[in-house]
JSON list of C-alpha atoms in Angstrom, two decimals:
[
{"chain": "A", "resi": 1377, "resn": "UNK", "atom": "CA", "xyz": [-19.60, 10.45, 9.13]},
{"chain": "A", "resi": 1378, "resn": "UNK", "atom": "CA", "xyz": [-18.04, 9.86, 12.51]},
{"chain": "A", "resi": 1379, "resn": "UNK", "atom": "CA", "xyz": [-14.45, 9.34, 13.60]},
{"chain": "A", "resi": 1380, "resn": "UNK", "atom": "CA", "xyz": [-11.94, 6.48, 13.50]},
{"chain": "A", "resi": 1381, "resn": "UNK", "atom": "CA", "xyz": [-9.37, 5.55, 16.14]},
{"chain": "A", "resi": 1382, "resn": "UNK", "atom": "CA", "xyz": [-6.68, 2.97, 15.39]},
{"chain": "A", "resi": 1383, "resn": "UNK", "atom": "CA", "xyz": [-4.41, 1.80, 18.21]},
{"chain": "A", "resi": 1384, "resn": "UNK", "atom": "CA", "xyz": [-1.30, -0.35, 18.06]},
{"chain": "A", "resi": 1385, "resn": "UNK", "atom": "CA", "xyz": [-1.86, -2.57, 21.11]},
{"chain": "A", "resi": 1386, "resn": "UNK", "atom": "CA", "xyz": [-1.21, -2.76, 24.85]},
{"chain": "A", "resi": 1387, "resn": "UNK", "atom": "CA", "xyz": [-4.35, -0.67, 25.12]},
{"chain": "A", "resi": 1388, "resn": "UNK", "atom": "CA", "xyz": [-5.39, -0.94, 28.76]},
{"chain": "A", "resi": 1389, "resn": "UNK", "atom": "CA", "xyz": [-2.06, -0.58, 30.54]},
{"chain": "A", "resi": 1390, "resn": "UNK", "atom": "CA", "xyz": [-2.52, 3.08, 31.35]},
{"chain": "A", "resi": 1391, "resn": "UNK", "atom": "CA", "xyz": [-0.58, 4.57, 28.43]},
{"chain": "A", "resi": 1392, "resn": "UNK", "atom": "CA", "xyz": [-3.57, 5.06, 26.10]},
{"chain": "A", "resi": 1393, "resn": "UNK", "atom": "CA", "xyz": [-5.14, 7.76, 28.22]},
{"chain": "A", "resi": 1394, "resn": "UNK", "atom": "CA", "xyz": [-4.60, 10.56, 25.70]},
{"chain": "A", "resi": 1395, "resn": "UNK", "atom": "CA", "xyz": [-6.11, 8.92, 22.58]},
{"chain": "A", "resi": 1396, "resn": "UNK", "atom": "CA", "xyz": [-8.96, 7.33, 24.54]},
{"chain": "A", "resi": 1397, "resn": "UNK", "atom": "CA", "xyz": [-9.87, 10.61, 26.22]},
{"chain": "A", "resi": 1398, "resn": "UNK", "atom": "CA", "xyz": [-9.89, 12.25, 22.79]},
{"chain": "A", "resi": 1399, "resn": "UNK", "atom": "CA", "xyz": [-12.19, 9.51, 21.54]},
{"chain": "A", "resi": 1400, "resn": "UNK", "atom": "CA", "xyz": [-14.51, 10.11, 24.50]},
{"chain": "A", "resi": 1401, "resn": "UNK", "atom": "CA", "xyz": [-14.55, 13.83, 23.75]},
{"chain": "A", "resi": 1402, "resn": "UNK", "atom": "CA", "xyz": [-15.41, 13.26, 20.09]},
{"chain": "A", "resi": 1403, "resn": "UNK", "atom": "CA", "xyz": [-18.09, 10.74, 21.04]},
{"chain": "A", "resi": 1404, "resn": "UNK", "atom": "CA", "xyz": [-19.89, 13.23, 23.24]},
{"chain": "A", "resi": 1405, "resn": "UNK", "atom": "CA", "xyz": [-18.39, 13.12, 26.72]},
{"chain": "A", "resi": 1406, "resn": "UNK", "atom": "CA", "xyz": [-18.70, 11.15, 29.93]},
{"chain": "A", "resi": 1407, "resn": "UNK", "atom": "CA", "xyz": [-22.34, 10.09, 29.49]},
{"chain": "A", "resi": 1408, "resn": "UNK", "atom": "CA", "xyz": [-21.95, 8.83, 25.94]},
{"chain": "A", "resi": 1409, "resn": "UNK", "atom": "CA", "xyz": [-22.87, 5.15, 25.37]},
{"chain": "A", "resi": 1410, "resn": "UNK", "atom": "CA", "xyz": [-19.71, 3.05, 24.89]},
{"chain": "A", "resi": 1411, "resn": "UNK", "atom": "CA", "xyz": [-19.99, -0.52, 23.64]},
{"chain": "A", "resi": 1412, "resn": "UNK", "atom": "CA", "xyz": [-17.03, -2.90, 23.65]},
{"chain": "A", "resi": 1413, "resn": "UNK", "atom": "CA", "xyz": [-16.82, -5.76, 21.15]},
{"chain": "A", "resi": 1414, "resn": "UNK", "atom": "CA", "xyz": [-14.74, -8.64, 22.63]},
{"chain": "A", "resi": 1415, "resn": "UNK", "atom": "CA", "xyz": [-15.06, -11.00, 19.65]},
{"chain": "A", "resi": 1416, "resn": "UNK", "atom": "CA", "xyz": [-11.33, -11.28, 18.93]},
{"chain": "A", "resi": 1417, "resn": "UNK", "atom": "CA", "xyz": [-10.75, -12.75, 22.39]},
{"chain": "A", "resi": 1418, "resn": "UNK", "atom": "CA", "xyz": [-13.42, -15.46, 22.02]},
{"chain": "A", "resi": 1419, "resn": "UNK", "atom": "CA", "xyz": [-11.36, -18.27, 20.37]},
{"chain": "A", "resi": 1420, "resn": "UNK", "atom": "CA", "xyz": [-9.41, -18.85, 23.59]},
{"chain": "A", "resi": 1421, "resn": "UNK", "atom": "CA", "xyz": [-12.46, -18.12, 25.79]},
{"chain": "A", "resi": 1422, "resn": "UNK", "atom": "CA", "xyz": [-10.95, -14.87, 27.00]},
{"chain": "A", "resi": 1423, "resn": "UNK", "atom": "CA", "xyz": [-13.76, -12.55, 25.93]},
{"chain": "A", "resi": 1424, "resn": "UNK", "atom": "CA", "xyz": [-15.17, -11.92, 29.40]},
{"chain": "A", "resi": 1425, "resn": "UNK", "atom": "CA", "xyz": [-11.85, -11.02, 31.02]},
{"chain": "A", "resi": 1426, "resn": "UNK", "atom": "CA", "xyz": [-10.76, -8.88, 28.05]},
{"chain": "A", "resi": 1427, "resn": "UNK", "atom": "CA", "xyz": [-14.12, -7.14, 27.85]},
{"chain": "A", "resi": 1428, "resn": "UNK", "atom": "CA", "xyz": [-14.16, -6.39, 31.56]},
{"chain": "A", "resi": 1429, "resn": "UNK", "atom": "CA", "xyz": [-10.64, -4.96, 31.32]},
{"chain": "A", "resi": 1430, "resn": "UNK", "atom": "CA", "xyz": [-11.91, -2.55, 28.69]},
{"chain": "A", "resi": 1431, "resn": "UNK", "atom": "CA", "xyz": [-14.98, -1.67, 30.73]},
{"chain": "A", "resi": 1432, "resn": "UNK", "atom": "CA", "xyz": [-12.90, -0.91, 33.83]},
{"chain": "A", "resi": 1433, "resn": "UNK", "atom": "CA", "xyz": [-10.48, 1.16, 31.76]},
{"chain": "A", "resi": 1434, "resn": "UNK", "atom": "CA", "xyz": [-13.08, 3.45, 30.26]},
{"chain": "A", "resi": 1435, "resn": "UNK", "atom": "CA", "xyz": [-14.83, 3.79, 33.62]},
{"chain": "A", "resi": 1436, "resn": "UNK", "atom": "CA", "xyz": [-11.49, 4.80, 35.16]},
{"chain": "A", "resi": 1437, "resn": "UNK", "atom": "CA", "xyz": [-11.37, 7.62, 32.59]},
{"chain": "A", "resi": 1438, "resn": "UNK", "atom": "CA", "xyz": [-14.75, 8.85, 33.81]},
{"chain": "A", "resi": 1439, "resn": "UNK", "atom": "CA", "xyz": [-17.14, 7.19, 31.35]},
{"chain": "A", "resi": 1440, "resn": "UNK", "atom": "CA", "xyz": [-20.52, 6.36, 32.90]},
{"chain": "A", "resi": 1441, "resn": "UNK", "atom": "CA", "xyz": [-22.26, 4.19, 30.28]},
{"chain": "A", "resi": 1442, "resn": "UNK", "atom": "CA", "xyz": [-19.90, 1.35, 29.31]},
{"chain": "A", "resi": 1443, "resn": "UNK", "atom": "CA", "xyz": [-21.04, -2.16, 28.39]},
{"chain": "A", "resi": 1444, "resn": "UNK", "atom": "CA", "xyz": [-19.51, -5.23, 26.79]},
{"chain": "A", "resi": 1445, "resn": "UNK", "atom": "CA", "xyz": [-21.73, -6.71, 24.08]},
{"chain": "A", "resi": 1446, "resn": "UNK", "atom": "CA", "xyz": [-21.82, -10.55, 24.04]},
{"chain": "A", "resi": 1447, "resn": "UNK", "atom": "CA", "xyz": [-20.72, -10.77, 20.43]},
{"chain": "A", "resi": 1448, "resn": "UNK", "atom": "CA", "xyz": [-18.57, -13.90, 20.29]},
{"chain": "A", "resi": 1449, "resn": "UNK", "atom": "CA", "xyz": [-19.55, -15.81, 17.14]},
{"chain": "A", "resi": 1450, "resn": "UNK", "atom": "CA", "xyz": [-21.49, -15.57, 13.87]},
{"chain": "A", "resi": 1451, "resn": "UNK", "atom": "CA", "xyz": [-24.81, -16.33, 15.55]},
{"chain": "A", "resi": 1452, "resn": "UNK", "atom": "CA", "xyz": [-24.44, -13.48, 18.07]},
{"chain": "A", "resi": 1453, "resn": "UNK", "atom": "CA", "xyz": [-23.14, -11.21, 15.29]},
{"chain": "A", "resi": 1454, "resn": "UNK", "atom": "CA", "xyz": [-26.57, -11.62, 13.70]},
{"chain": "A", "resi": 1455, "resn": "UNK", "atom": "CA", "xyz": [-28.51, -11.13, 16.93]},
{"chain": "A", "resi": 1456, "resn": "UNK", "atom": "CA", "xyz": [-30.95, -8.24, 16.60]},
{"chain": "A", "resi": 1457, "resn": "UNK", "atom": "CA", "xyz": [-30.61, -7.10, 20.22]},
{"chain": "A", "resi": 1458, "resn": "UNK", "atom": "CA", "xyz": [-26.81, -6.89, 19.91]},
{"chain": "A", "resi": 1459, "resn": "UNK", "atom": "CA", "xyz": [-27.12, -5.02, 16.62]},
{"chain": "A", "resi": 1460, "resn": "UNK", "atom": "CA", "xyz": [-29.54, -2.55, 18.23]},
{"chain": "A", "resi": 1461, "resn": "UNK", "atom": "CA", "xyz": [-27.11, -1.94, 21.11]},
{"chain": "A", "resi": 1462, "resn": "UNK", "atom": "CA", "xyz": [-24.34, -1.11, 18.64]},
{"chain": "A", "resi": 1463, "resn": "UNK", "atom": "CA", "xyz": [-26.52, 1.05, 16.43]},
{"chain": "A", "resi": 1464, "resn": "UNK", "atom": "CA", "xyz": [-27.23, 3.49, 19.27]},
{"chain": "A", "resi": 1465, "resn": "UNK", "atom": "CA", "xyz": [-23.64, 3.59, 20.62]},
{"chain": "A", "resi": 1466, "resn": "UNK", "atom": "CA", "xyz": [-21.45, 6.65, 20.20]},
{"chain": "A", "resi": 1467, "resn": "UNK", "atom": "CA", "xyz": [-18.12, 4.92, 20.84]},
{"chain": "A", "resi": 1468, "resn": "UNK", "atom": "CA", "xyz": [-17.63, 1.35, 19.64]},
{"chain": "A", "resi": 1469, "resn": "UNK", "atom": "CA", "xyz": [-14.36, -0.34, 20.61]},
{"chain": "A", "resi": 1470, "resn": "UNK", "atom": "CA", "xyz": [-13.04, -3.53, 18.98]},
{"chain": "A", "resi": 1471, "resn": "UNK", "atom": "CA", "xyz": [-10.59, -5.38, 21.23]},
{"chain": "A", "resi": 1472, "resn": "UNK", "atom": "CA", "xyz": [-7.47, -7.18, 20.06]},
{"chain": "A", "resi": 1473, "resn": "UNK", "atom": "CA", "xyz": [-6.94, -10.92, 19.78]},
{"chain": "A", "resi": 1474, "resn": "UNK", "atom": "CA", "xyz": [-7.50, -13.31, 16.87]},
{"chain": "A", "resi": 1475, "resn": "UNK", "atom": "CA", "xyz": [-7.61, -11.11, 13.78]},
{"chain": "A", "resi": 1476, "resn": "UNK", "atom": "CA", "xyz": [-9.12, -13.45, 11.20]},
{"chain": "A", "resi": 1477, "resn": "UNK", "atom": "CA", "xyz": [-11.78, -14.72, 13.60]},
{"chain": "A", "resi": 1478, "resn": "UNK", "atom": "CA", "xyz": [-12.84, -11.14, 14.31]},
{"chain": "A", "resi": 1479, "resn": "UNK", "atom": "CA", "xyz": [-12.91, -10.16, 10.65]},
{"chain": "A", "resi": 1480, "resn": "UNK", "atom": "CA", "xyz": [-14.87, -13.18, 9.49]},
{"chain": "A", "resi": 1481, "resn": "UNK", "atom": "CA", "xyz": [-17.34, -13.02, 12.39]},
{"chain": "A", "resi": 1482, "resn": "UNK", "atom": "CA", "xyz": [-18.23, -9.38, 11.71]},
{"chain": "A", "resi": 1483, "resn": "UNK", "atom": "CA", "xyz": [-18.22, -9.53, 7.91]},
{"chain": "A", "resi": 1484, "resn": "UNK", "atom": "CA", "xyz": [-21.70, -9.13, 6.36]},
{"chain": "A", "resi": 1485, "resn": "UNK", "atom": "CA", "xyz": [-23.37, -9.40, 9.78]},
{"chain": "A", "resi": 1486, "resn": "UNK", "atom": "CA", "xyz": [-26.23, -7.46, 11.34]},
{"chain": "A", "resi": 1487, "resn": "UNK", "atom": "CA", "xyz": [-23.80, -6.24, 13.98]},
{"chain": "A", "resi": 1488, "resn": "UNK", "atom": "CA", "xyz": [-21.35, -4.82, 11.46]},
{"chain": "A", "resi": 1489, "resn": "UNK", "atom": "CA", "xyz": [-24.14, -3.13, 9.51]},
{"chain": "A", "resi": 1490, "resn": "UNK", "atom": "CA", "xyz": [-25.22, -1.55, 12.81]},
{"chain": "A", "resi": 1491, "resn": "UNK", "atom": "CA", "xyz": [-21.67, -0.33, 13.44]},
{"chain": "A", "resi": 1492, "resn": "UNK", "atom": "CA", "xyz": [-21.67, 1.29, 10.00]},
{"chain": "A", "resi": 1493, "resn": "UNK", "atom": "CA", "xyz": [-24.99, 2.99, 10.77]},
{"chain": "A", "resi": 1494, "resn": "UNK", "atom": "CA", "xyz": [-23.58, 4.31, 14.04]},
{"chain": "A", "resi": 1495, "resn": "UNK", "atom": "CA", "xyz": [-20.51, 5.58, 12.19]},
{"chain": "A", "resi": 1496, "resn": "UNK", "atom": "CA", "xyz": [-22.66, 7.37, 9.63]},
{"chain": "A", "resi": 1497, "resn": "UNK", "atom": "CA", "xyz": [-24.52, 8.97, 12.54]},
{"chain": "A", "resi": 1498, "resn": "UNK", "atom": "CA", "xyz": [-21.31, 10.37, 14.01]},
{"chain": "A", "resi": 1499, "resn": "UNK", "atom": "CA", "xyz": [-19.99, 7.62, 16.31]},
{"chain": "A", "resi": 1500, "resn": "UNK", "atom": "CA", "xyz": [-16.33, 6.93, 17.00]},
{"chain": "A", "resi": 1501, "resn": "UNK", "atom": "CA", "xyz": [-15.26, 3.48, 15.76]},
{"chain": "A", "resi": 1502, "resn": "UNK", "atom": "CA", "xyz": [-12.11, 2.35, 17.53]},
{"chain": "A", "resi": 1503, "resn": "UNK", "atom": "CA", "xyz": [-9.95, -0.74, 17.35]},
{"chain": "A", "resi": 1504, "resn": "UNK", "atom": "CA", "xyz": [-6.71, -1.88, 18.93]},
{"chain": "A", "resi": 1505, "resn": "UNK", "atom": "CA", "xyz": [-4.30, -4.43, 17.43]},
{"chain": "A", "resi": 1506, "resn": "UNK", "atom": "CA", "xyz": [-6.59, -6.99, 15.70]},
{"chain": "A", "resi": 1507, "resn": "UNK", "atom": "CA", "xyz": [-9.47, -4.55, 16.12]},
{"chain": "A", "resi": 1508, "resn": "UNK", "atom": "CA", "xyz": [-7.57, -1.90, 14.17]},
{"chain": "A", "resi": 1509, "resn": "UNK", "atom": "CA", "xyz": [-6.39, -4.38, 11.55]},
{"chain": "A", "resi": 1510, "resn": "UNK", "atom": "CA", "xyz": [-9.85, -5.54, 10.44]},
{"chain": "A", "resi": 1511, "resn": "UNK", "atom": "CA", "xyz": [-11.07, -1.96, 9.97]},
{"chain": "A", "resi": 1512, "resn": "UNK", "atom": "CA", "xyz": [-8.79, -1.54, 6.94]},
{"chain": "A", "resi": 1513, "resn": "UNK", "atom": "CA", "xyz": [-9.42, -2.77, 3.40]},
{"chain": "A", "resi": 1514, "resn": "UNK", "atom": "CA", "xyz": [-6.85, -5.50, 3.99]},
{"chain": "A", "resi": 1515, "resn": "UNK", "atom": "CA", "xyz": [-5.30, -7.26, 6.96]},
{"chain": "A", "resi": 1516, "resn": "UNK", "atom": "CA", "xyz": [-2.50, -9.76, 7.37]},
{"chain": "A", "resi": 1517, "resn": "UNK", "atom": "CA", "xyz": [-3.62, -13.04, 8.93]},
{"chain": "A", "resi": 1518, "resn": "UNK", "atom": "CA", "xyz": [-0.48, -14.28, 10.71]},
{"chain": "A", "resi": 1519, "resn": "UNK", "atom": "CA", "xyz": [-1.96, -17.71, 11.42]},
{"chain": "A", "resi": 1520, "resn": "UNK", "atom": "CA", "xyz": [-2.43, -18.40, 7.69]},
{"chain": "A", "resi": 1521, "resn": "UNK", "atom": "CA", "xyz": [0.42, -16.17, 6.51]},
{"chain": "A", "resi": 1522, "resn": "UNK", "atom": "CA", "xyz": [-1.69, -14.36, 3.95]},
{"chain": "A", "resi": 1523, "resn": "UNK", "atom": "CA", "xyz": [-3.41, -11.06, 3.21]},
{"chain": "A", "resi": 1524, "resn": "UNK", "atom": "CA", "xyz": [-7.20, -11.08, 3.59]},
{"chain": "A", "resi": 1525, "resn": "UNK", "atom": "CA", "xyz": [-9.96, -8.62, 2.70]},
{"chain": "A", "resi": 1526, "resn": "UNK", "atom": "CA", "xyz": [-10.96, -6.55, 5.74]},
{"chain": "A", "resi": 1527, "resn": "UNK", "atom": "CA", "xyz": [-14.02, -4.46, 6.57]},
{"chain": "A", "resi": 1528, "resn": "UNK", "atom": "CA", "xyz": [-12.78, -1.52, 4.48]},
{"chain": "A", "resi": 1529, "resn": "UNK", "atom": "CA", "xyz": [-13.43, 1.55, 6.61]},
{"chain": "A", "resi": 1530, "resn": "UNK", "atom": "CA", "xyz": [-9.93, 2.67, 5.58]},
{"chain": "A", "resi": 1531, "resn": "UNK", "atom": "CA", "xyz": [-9.48, 1.93, 1.85]},
{"chain": "A", "resi": 1532, "resn": "UNK", "atom": "CA", "xyz": [-6.16, 0.83, 0.36]},
{"chain": "A", "resi": 1533, "resn": "UNK", "atom": "CA", "xyz": [-4.57, 0.35, 3.78]},
{"chain": "A", "resi": 1534, "resn": "UNK", "atom": "CA", "xyz": [-3.27, -2.39, 6.06]},
{"chain": "A", "resi": 1535, "resn": "UNK", "atom": "CA", "xyz": [-2.34, -1.93, 9.73]},
{"chain": "A", "resi": 1536, "resn": "UNK", "atom": "CA", "xyz": [0.84, -3.35, 11.25]},
{"chain": "A", "resi": 1537, "resn": "UNK", "atom": "CA", "xyz": [0.03, -3.36, 15.00]},
{"chain": "A", "resi": 1538, "resn": "UNK", "atom": "CA", "xyz": [2.64, -3.61, 17.75]},
{"chain": "A", "resi": 1539, "resn": "UNK", "atom": "CA", "xyz": [4.97, -2.01, 15.21]},
{"chain": "A", "resi": 1540, "resn": "UNK", "atom": "CA", "xyz": [7.74, -1.25, 17.69]},
{"chain": "A", "resi": 1541, "resn": "UNK", "atom": "CA", "xyz": [7.88, -4.91, 18.77]},
{"chain": "A", "resi": 1542, "resn": "UNK", "atom": "CA", "xyz": [6.94, -7.54, 16.17]},
{"chain": "A", "resi": 1543, "resn": "UNK", "atom": "CA", "xyz": [4.71, -5.71, 13.68]},
{"chain": "A", "resi": 1544, "resn": "UNK", "atom": "CA", "xyz": [7.60, -4.09, 11.80]},
{"chain": "A", "resi": 1545, "resn": "UNK", "atom": "CA", "xyz": [8.83, -7.58, 10.94]},
{"chain": "A", "resi": 1546, "resn": "UNK", "atom": "CA", "xyz": [5.85, -8.08, 8.64]},
{"chain": "A", "resi": 1547, "resn": "UNK", "atom": "CA", "xyz": [6.68, -5.02, 6.54]},
{"chain": "A", "resi": 1548, "resn": "UNK", "atom": "CA", "xyz": [9.42, -6.39, 4.20]},
{"chain": "A", "resi": 1549, "resn": "UNK", "atom": "CA", "xyz": [7.25, -9.29, 3.04]},
{"chain": "A", "resi": 1550, "resn": "UNK", "atom": "CA", "xyz": [4.07, -7.25, 2.67]},
{"chain": "A", "resi": 1551, "resn": "UNK", "atom": "CA", "xyz": [5.81, -4.47, 0.75]},
{"chain": "A", "resi": 1552, "resn": "UNK", "atom": "CA", "xyz": [6.58, -7.07, -1.92]},
{"chain": "A", "resi": 1553, "resn": "UNK", "atom": "CA", "xyz": [3.18, -8.77, -1.89]},
{"chain": "A", "resi": 1554, "resn": "UNK", "atom": "CA", "xyz": [0.88, -5.70, -1.96]},
{"chain": "A", "resi": 1555, "resn": "UNK", "atom": "CA", "xyz": [2.87, -3.04, -3.73]},
{"chain": "A", "resi": 1556, "resn": "UNK", "atom": "CA", "xyz": [0.25, -0.30, -3.93]},
{"chain": "A", "resi": 1557, "resn": "UNK", "atom": "CA", "xyz": [-1.31, -0.68, -0.48]},
{"chain": "A", "resi": 1558, "resn": "UNK", "atom": "CA", "xyz": [-0.30, 1.74, 2.30]},
{"chain": "A", "resi": 1559, "resn": "UNK", "atom": "CA", "xyz": [1.07, -0.04, 5.36]},
{"chain": "A", "resi": 1560, "resn": "UNK", "atom": "CA", "xyz": [0.33, 1.70, 8.66]},
{"chain": "A", "resi": 1561, "resn": "UNK", "atom": "CA", "xyz": [2.70, 0.70, 11.44]},
{"chain": "A", "resi": 1562, "resn": "UNK", "atom": "CA", "xyz": [1.31, 1.69, 14.84]},
{"chain": "A", "resi": 1563, "resn": "UNK", "atom": "CA", "xyz": [3.45, 1.33, 17.96]},
{"chain": "A", "resi": 1564, "resn": "UNK", "atom": "CA", "xyz": [2.06, -0.08, 21.18]},
{"chain": "A", "resi": 1565, "resn": "UNK", "atom": "CA", "xyz": [0.51, 2.49, 23.54]},
{"chain": "A", "resi": 1566, "resn": "UNK", "atom": "CA", "xyz": [-0.11, 4.71, 20.49]},
{"chain": "A", "resi": 1567, "resn": "UNK", "atom": "CA", "xyz": [-3.23, 5.75, 18.61]},
{"chain": "A", "resi": 1568, "resn": "UNK", "atom": "CA", "xyz": [-4.16, 7.70, 15.51]},
{"chain": "A", "resi": 1569, "resn": "UNK", "atom": "CA", "xyz": [-7.51, 9.45, 15.16]},
{"chain": "A", "resi": 1570, "resn": "UNK", "atom": "CA", "xyz": [-9.13, 10.51, 11.90]},
{"chain": "A", "resi": 1571, "resn": "UNK", "atom": "CA", "xyz": [-10.16, 14.14, 12.21]},
{"chain": "A", "resi": 1572, "resn": "UNK", "atom": "CA", "xyz": [-13.65, 13.78, 10.78]},
{"chain": "A", "resi": 1573, "resn": "UNK", "atom": "CA", "xyz": [-14.41, 15.22, 7.32]},
{"chain": "A", "resi": 1574, "resn": "UNK", "atom": "CA", "xyz": [-10.94, 16.74, 6.86]},
{"chain": "A", "resi": 1575, "resn": "UNK", "atom": "CA", "xyz": [-9.47, 13.31, 6.14]},
{"chain": "A", "resi": 1576, "resn": "UNK", "atom": "CA", "xyz": [-6.45, 14.02, 8.32]},
{"chain": "A", "resi": 1577, "resn": "UNK", "atom": "CA", "xyz": [-5.11, 11.89, 11.16]},
{"chain": "A", "resi": 1578, "resn": "UNK", "atom": "CA", "xyz": [-3.38, 12.95, 14.37]},
{"chain": "A", "resi": 1579, "resn": "UNK", "atom": "CA", "xyz": [-1.00, 10.77, 16.40]},
{"chain": "A", "resi": 1580, "resn": "UNK", "atom": "CA", "xyz": [-1.61, 10.52, 20.14]},
{"chain": "A", "resi": 1581, "resn": "UNK", "atom": "CA", "xyz": [0.12, 8.47, 22.82]},
{"chain": "A", "resi": 1582, "resn": "UNK", "atom": "CA", "xyz": [3.59, 7.30, 23.69]},
{"chain": "A", "resi": 1583, "resn": "UNK", "atom": "CA", "xyz": [5.02, 6.01, 20.42]},
{"chain": "A", "resi": 1584, "resn": "UNK", "atom": "CA", "xyz": [4.88, 6.70, 16.68]},
{"chain": "A", "resi": 1585, "resn": "UNK", "atom": "CA", "xyz": [3.03, 5.82, 13.50]},
{"chain": "A", "resi": 1586, "resn": "UNK", "atom": "CA", "xyz": [5.09, 4.71, 10.48]},
{"chain": "A", "resi": 1587, "resn": "UNK", "atom": "CA", "xyz": [3.60, 4.93, 6.99]},
{"chain": "A", "resi": 1588, "resn": "UNK", "atom": "CA", "xyz": [5.04, 2.77, 4.21]},
{"chain": "A", "resi": 1589, "resn": "UNK", "atom": "CA", "xyz": [3.94, 4.15, 0.85]},
{"chain": "A", "resi": 1590, "resn": "UNK", "atom": "CA", "xyz": [5.44, 4.63, -2.60]},
{"chain": "A", "resi": 1591, "resn": "UNK", "atom": "CA", "xyz": [8.65, 2.93, -1.48]},
{"chain": "A", "resi": 1592, "resn": "UNK", "atom": "CA", "xyz": [9.24, 5.40, 1.34]},
{"chain": "A", "resi": 1593, "resn": "UNK", "atom": "CA", "xyz": [8.63, 5.15, 5.09]},
{"chain": "A", "resi": 1594, "resn": "UNK", "atom": "CA", "xyz": [7.61, 8.24, 7.08]},
{"chain": "A", "resi": 1595, "resn": "UNK", "atom": "CA", "xyz": [7.50, 8.37, 10.89]},
{"chain": "A", "resi": 1596, "resn": "UNK", "atom": "CA", "xyz": [4.96, 10.54, 12.73]},
{"chain": "A", "resi": 1597, "resn": "UNK", "atom": "CA", "xyz": [5.17, 11.08, 16.48]},
{"chain": "A", "resi": 1598, "resn": "UNK", "atom": "CA", "xyz": [2.67, 12.42, 19.02]},
{"chain": "A", "resi": 1599, "resn": "UNK", "atom": "CA", "xyz": [0.99, 15.57, 17.80]},
{"chain": "A", "resi": 1600, "resn": "UNK", "atom": "CA", "xyz": [1.88, 15.04, 14.14]},
{"chain": "A", "resi": 1601, "resn": "UNK", "atom": "CA", "xyz": [-0.91, 15.41, 11.58]},
{"chain": "A", "resi": 1602, "resn": "UNK", "atom": "CA", "xyz": [-0.91, 13.53, 8.28]},
{"chain": "A", "resi": 1603, "resn": "UNK", "atom": "CA", "xyz": [-3.18, 12.19, 5.56]},
{"chain": "A", "resi": 1604, "resn": "UNK", "atom": "CA", "xyz": [-3.34, 8.75, 3.97]}
]
């Protein structure tokens, strides 16, 4: 298996340098193929701008092979060429935006199956805000006000992005609705990386990660290591 990187949002403002450099290292270095999925930005026709922001960011870190895949709807999610591009990537990054649109577009698609193959072959799968949310077994769809099944790379978990701004406001309601699910609050400009086969996570970046489990909340700051 590969590695997972979950980020809390505000990803390309210059404060995510530490977690993103770690992801690049784990993926294989400067020449590793990086593919950005801009799907979550497509509903308001923002996918090109958001994708290019991500491309410029990773290139500013020194990456040499960065491309935005034109995955914007269910048809393109089942495009063989797009799936092939993802299958051979070593760092796949899901941008933030419209959570439910992203989750439903990727679900059961050729593209998502290709992402899973890349992950099994050692790739880093990363997501920020909505991109991190859909990677869990469950996500909260704020537009519908309900909990939805996610893509389940992290079982029995649900991410609260932008935790230090608005995400923490979702916690009281969700703690009552999904009693046995671990809530993962990730601050903006903060990431958490799964340390491969050990099953442990490390916090990197400016803020903190807050775990809500078994009726208790635990806060982990940069450098802290924990398990879910």
